[in-house]
Amino acid sequence: MKKGPGQSVRTETQTSAGGVTLRRLAGGLEVVLISIGDPPRWQLPKGLVDKGETPEIAAVREVREETGIEARLGPLIDRIEYWYQSSESGLRVRYHKFVHFFLMWETGGDVANHDDEVNEARWFAAELAIPALAFRSERGIVEKGLVLAAGE
């Protein structure tokens, strides 16, 4: 695929993992979301699977790093895929990304302890988390995660 005279676009595959992390309160279930970017947008915590990691290990690590929350891993909710483009050293790169999302349950930690790539981490009532999410695919992941959670 050419993008101009002599400039080709490199294609790479990326694998990420993250979670729909829940906690039960008297008022119902809450979901932890992160705000990133400028302008800020709410999304699920996720990140790249490091060499030698499984998606399961990466999901727990990413939730801990991005939200400050320790979590117990549950079942795979779904794997989504999408394409995006970025620049790397001035060259365009096309990425085919796969993201594994797991159901997770909070076991400790504090949202104030998120890493500095995140603007804010916050607990949302489950019914408010879905419309707050910036990406339709992640809204669907939370909906599926809540159905799974109801069976646990």
mmCIF file of C-alpha atoms in Angstrom:
data_model
loop_
_atom_site.group_PDB
_atom_site.id
_atom_site.type_symbol
_atom_site.label_atom_id
_atom_site.label_comp_id
_atom_site.label_asym_id
_atom_site.label_seq_id
_atom_site.Cartn_x
_atom_site.Cartn_y
_atom_site.Cartn_z
ATOM 1 C CA MET A 1 0.000 0.000 0.000
ATOM 2 C CA LYS A 2 1.580 3.281 -1.096
ATOM 3 C CA LYS A 3 0.980 6.670 0.537
ATOM 4 C CA GLY A 4 2.957 8.828 -1.856
ATOM 5 C CA PRO A 5 5.988 8.572 -4.088
ATOM 6 C CA GLY A 6 8.244 5.891 -2.615
ATOM 7 C CA GLN A 7 6.598 5.923 0.827
ATOM 8 C CA SER A 8 5.056 2.615 1.894
ATOM 9 C CA VAL A 9 3.085 2.031 5.064
ATOM 10 C CA ARG A 10 4.443 -0.696 7.341
ATOM 11 C CA THR A 11 1.840 -2.982 8.955
ATOM 12 C CA GLU A 12 2.331 -4.458 12.426
ATOM 13 C CA THR A 13 0.222 -6.558 14.781
ATOM 14 C CA GLN A 14 -0.246 -5.551 18.412
ATOM 15 C CA THR A 15 -1.804 -7.515 21.254
ATOM 16 C CA SER A 16 -3.192 -5.768 24.312
ATOM 17 C CA ALA A 17 -5.148 -6.869 27.354
ATOM 18 C CA GLY A 18 -7.324 -5.184 29.929
ATOM 19 C CA GLY A 19 -10.294 -5.631 32.133
ATOM 20 C CA VAL A 20 -13.770 -4.770 33.210
ATOM 21 C CA THR A 21 -12.969 -4.506 36.901
ATOM 22 C CA LEU A 22 -15.974 -4.623 39.213
ATOM 23 C CA ARG A 23 -16.768 -4.224 42.884
ATOM 24 C CA ARG A 24 -20.022 -4.953 44.691
ATOM 25 C CA LEU A 25 -21.498 -2.294 46.938
ATOM 26 C CA ALA A 26 -24.863 -2.148 48.678
ATOM 27 C CA GLY A 27 -26.178 -0.020 45.807
ATOM 28 C CA GLY A 28 -25.011 -2.464 43.138
ATOM 29 C CA LEU A 29 -21.998 -3.028 40.911
ATOM 30 C CA GLU A 30 -19.370 -0.412 40.114
ATOM 31 C CA VAL A 31 -16.856 -0.403 37.245
ATOM 32 C CA VAL A 32 -13.471 1.332 37.337
ATOM 33 C CA LEU A 33 -12.707 3.490 34.275
ATOM 34 C CA ILE A 34 -9.737 5.643 33.322
ATOM 35 C CA SER A 35 -9.610 9.068 31.731
ATOM 36 C CA ILE A 36 -6.792 9.627 29.248
ATOM 37 C CA GLY A 37 -5.844 12.123 26.587
ATOM 38 C CA ASP A 38 -6.490 15.770 25.918
ATOM 39 C CA PRO A 39 -9.359 16.288 25.531
ATOM 40 C CA PRO A 40 -9.993 13.598 28.129
ATOM 41 C CA ARG A 41 -12.013 10.479 27.307
ATOM 42 C CA TRP A 42 -13.178 7.613 29.531
ATOM 43 C CA GLN A 43 -12.125 4.104 28.610
ATOM 44 C CA LEU A 44 -11.321 0.695 30.044
ATOM 45 C CA PRO A 45 -7.799 0.099 31.359
ATOM 46 C CA LYS A 46 -5.693 -1.864 28.878
ATOM 47 C CA GLY A 47 -2.185 -2.024 27.489
ATOM 48 C CA LEU A 48 0.289 -3.980 25.429
ATOM 49 C CA VAL A 49 1.133 -7.569 26.320
ATOM 50 C CA ASP A 50 4.864 -7.589 27.052
ATOM 51 C CA LYS A 51 7.190 -10.234 25.639
ATOM 52 C CA GLY A 52 6.882 -13.395 27.740
ATOM 53 C CA GLU A 53 3.517 -12.363 29.222
ATOM 54 C CA THR A 54 0.150 -13.953 28.649
ATOM 55 C CA PRO A 55 -2.882 -11.742 28.026
ATOM 56 C CA GLU A 56 -4.163 -12.757 31.476
ATOM 57 C CA ILE A 57 -1.010 -11.556 33.271
ATOM 58 C CA ALA A 58 -0.911 -8.362 31.192
ATOM 59 C CA ALA A 59 -4.563 -7.589 31.988
ATOM 60 C CA VAL A 60 -4.003 -7.788 35.759
ATOM 61 C CA ARG A 61 -0.804 -5.706 35.457
ATOM 62 C CA GLU A 62 -2.411 -3.045 33.273
ATOM 63 C CA VAL A 63 -5.430 -2.689 35.573
ATOM 64 C CA ARG A 64 -3.084 -2.283 38.558
ATOM 65 C CA GLU A 65 -0.848 0.253 36.779
ATOM 66 C CA GLU A 66 -3.577 2.351 35.171
ATOM 67 C CA THR A 67 -6.176 2.315 37.970
ATOM 68 C CA GLY A 68 -4.255 1.605 41.202
ATOM 69 C CA ILE A 69 -6.636 -1.330 41.792
ATOM 70 C CA GLU A 70 -5.570 -4.884 42.574
ATOM 71 C CA ALA A 71 -7.899 -7.374 40.918
ATOM 72 C CA ARG A 72 -8.660 -11.087 40.707
ATOM 73 C CA LEU A 73 -8.855 -12.376 37.155
ATOM 74 C CA GLY A 74 -12.111 -13.845 35.906
ATOM 75 C CA PRO A 75 -13.095 -15.238 32.509
ATOM 76 C CA LEU A 76 -12.369 -13.741 29.111
ATOM 77 C CA ILE A 77 -15.249 -11.456 28.117
ATOM 78 C CA ASP A 78 -14.248 -11.024 24.494
ATOM 79 C CA ARG A 79 -11.419 -10.199 22.124
ATOM 80 C CA ILE A 80 -11.904 -7.191 19.905
ATOM 81 C CA GLU A 81 -9.836 -6.160 16.928
ATOM 82 C CA TYR A 82 -9.388 -2.942 15.024
ATOM 83 C CA TRP A 83 -6.975 -1.066 12.785
ATOM 84 C CA TYR A 84 -5.313 2.280 13.416
ATOM 85 C CA GLN A 85 -2.452 4.304 12.006
ATOM 86 C CA SER A 86 0.303 6.167 13.775
ATOM 87 C CA SER A 87 3.679 7.723 13.074
ATOM 88 C CA GLU A 88 6.891 6.131 14.259
ATOM 89 C CA SER A 89 10.149 8.029 13.617
ATOM 90 C CA GLY A 90 8.340 10.106 11.007
ATOM 91 C CA LEU A 91 7.020 7.059 9.106
ATOM 92 C CA ARG A 92 3.400 5.932 9.000
ATOM 93 C CA VAL A 93 2.668 2.568 10.571
ATOM 94 C CA ARG A 94 -0.619 0.692 10.226
ATOM 95 C CA TYR A 95 -1.466 -1.437 13.284
ATOM 96 C CA HIS A 96 -3.798 -4.431 13.435
ATOM 97 C CA LYS A 97 -4.663 -4.515 17.124
ATOM 98 C CA PHE A 98 -6.209 -7.334 19.153
ATOM 99 C CA VAL A 99 -7.422 -6.568 22.687
ATOM 100 C CA HIS A 100 -8.352 -9.296 25.193
ATOM 101 C CA PHE A 101 -10.796 -8.051 27.849
ATOM 102 C CA PHE A 102 -11.304 -10.064 31.027
ATOM 103 C CA LEU A 103 -13.853 -9.851 33.802
ATOM 104 C CA MET A 104 -12.028 -8.888 37.003
ATOM 105 C CA TRP A 105 -13.007 -8.346 40.628
ATOM 106 C CA GLU A 106 -11.426 -5.707 42.862
ATOM 107 C CA THR A 107 -9.424 -7.117 45.779
ATOM 108 C CA GLY A 108 -7.749 -3.929 47.031
ATOM 109 C CA GLY A 109 -5.879 -0.815 46.047
ATOM 110 C CA ASP A 110 -6.914 2.802 45.546
ATOM 111 C CA VAL A 111 -7.805 4.715 42.362
ATOM 112 C CA ALA A 112 -5.599 7.581 43.579
ATOM 113 C CA ASN A 113 -2.569 5.359 42.879
ATOM 114 C CA HIS A 114 -2.936 5.256 39.069
ATOM 115 C CA ASP A 115 0.138 5.887 36.888
ATOM 116 C CA ASP A 116 0.860 9.260 35.282
ATOM 117 C CA GLU A 117 -0.254 8.287 31.753
ATOM 118 C CA VAL A 118 -3.792 8.398 33.181
ATOM 119 C CA ASN A 119 -5.571 11.685 33.966
ATOM 120 C CA GLU A 120 -7.914 10.064 36.469
ATOM 121 C CA ALA A 121 -9.218 6.663 37.552
ATOM 122 C CA ARG A 122 -12.743 6.554 38.963
ATOM 123 C CA TRP A 123 -15.419 4.091 40.057
ATOM 124 C CA PHE A 124 -18.728 4.448 38.178
ATOM 125 C CA ALA A 125 -22.069 2.845 38.947
ATOM 126 C CA ALA A 126 -22.404 0.152 36.253
ATOM 127 C CA GLU A 127 -25.361 1.854 34.553
ATOM 128 C CA LEU A 128 -23.391 5.140 34.326
ATOM 129 C CA ALA A 129 -20.136 3.551 33.158
ATOM 130 C CA ILE A 130 -21.526 2.349 29.831
ATOM 131 C CA PRO A 131 -22.629 5.743 28.444
ATOM 132 C CA ALA A 132 -19.468 7.396 29.834
ATOM 133 C CA LEU A 133 -17.173 5.234 27.663
ATOM 134 C CA ALA A 134 -15.775 6.908 24.547
ATOM 135 C CA PHE A 135 -15.687 3.759 22.390
ATOM 136 C CA ARG A 136 -18.750 1.782 21.297
ATOM 137 C CA SER A 137 -16.744 -1.478 21.333
ATOM 138 C CA GLU A 138 -15.854 -0.932 25.003
ATOM 139 C CA ARG A 139 -19.494 -0.169 25.874
ATOM 140 C CA GLY A 140 -20.337 -3.596 24.432
ATOM 141 C CA ILE A 141 -17.525 -5.217 26.444
ATOM 142 C CA VAL A 142 -18.889 -3.760 29.706
ATOM 143 C CA GLU A 143 -22.410 -4.907 28.832
ATOM 144 C CA LYS A 144 -21.112 -8.463 28.212
ATOM 145 C CA GLY A 145 -19.024 -8.296 31.399
ATOM 146 C CA LEU A 146 -22.057 -7.378 33.486
ATOM 147 C CA VAL A 147 -23.972 -10.356 32.063
ATOM 148 C CA LEU A 148 -21.048 -12.638 32.997
ATOM 149 C CA ALA A 149 -20.837 -11.084 36.465
ATOM 150 C CA ALA A 150 -24.524 -11.780 37.083
ATOM 151 C CA GLY A 151 -23.754 -15.485 36.676
ATOM 152 C CA GLU A 152 -20.916 -15.464 39.245
#
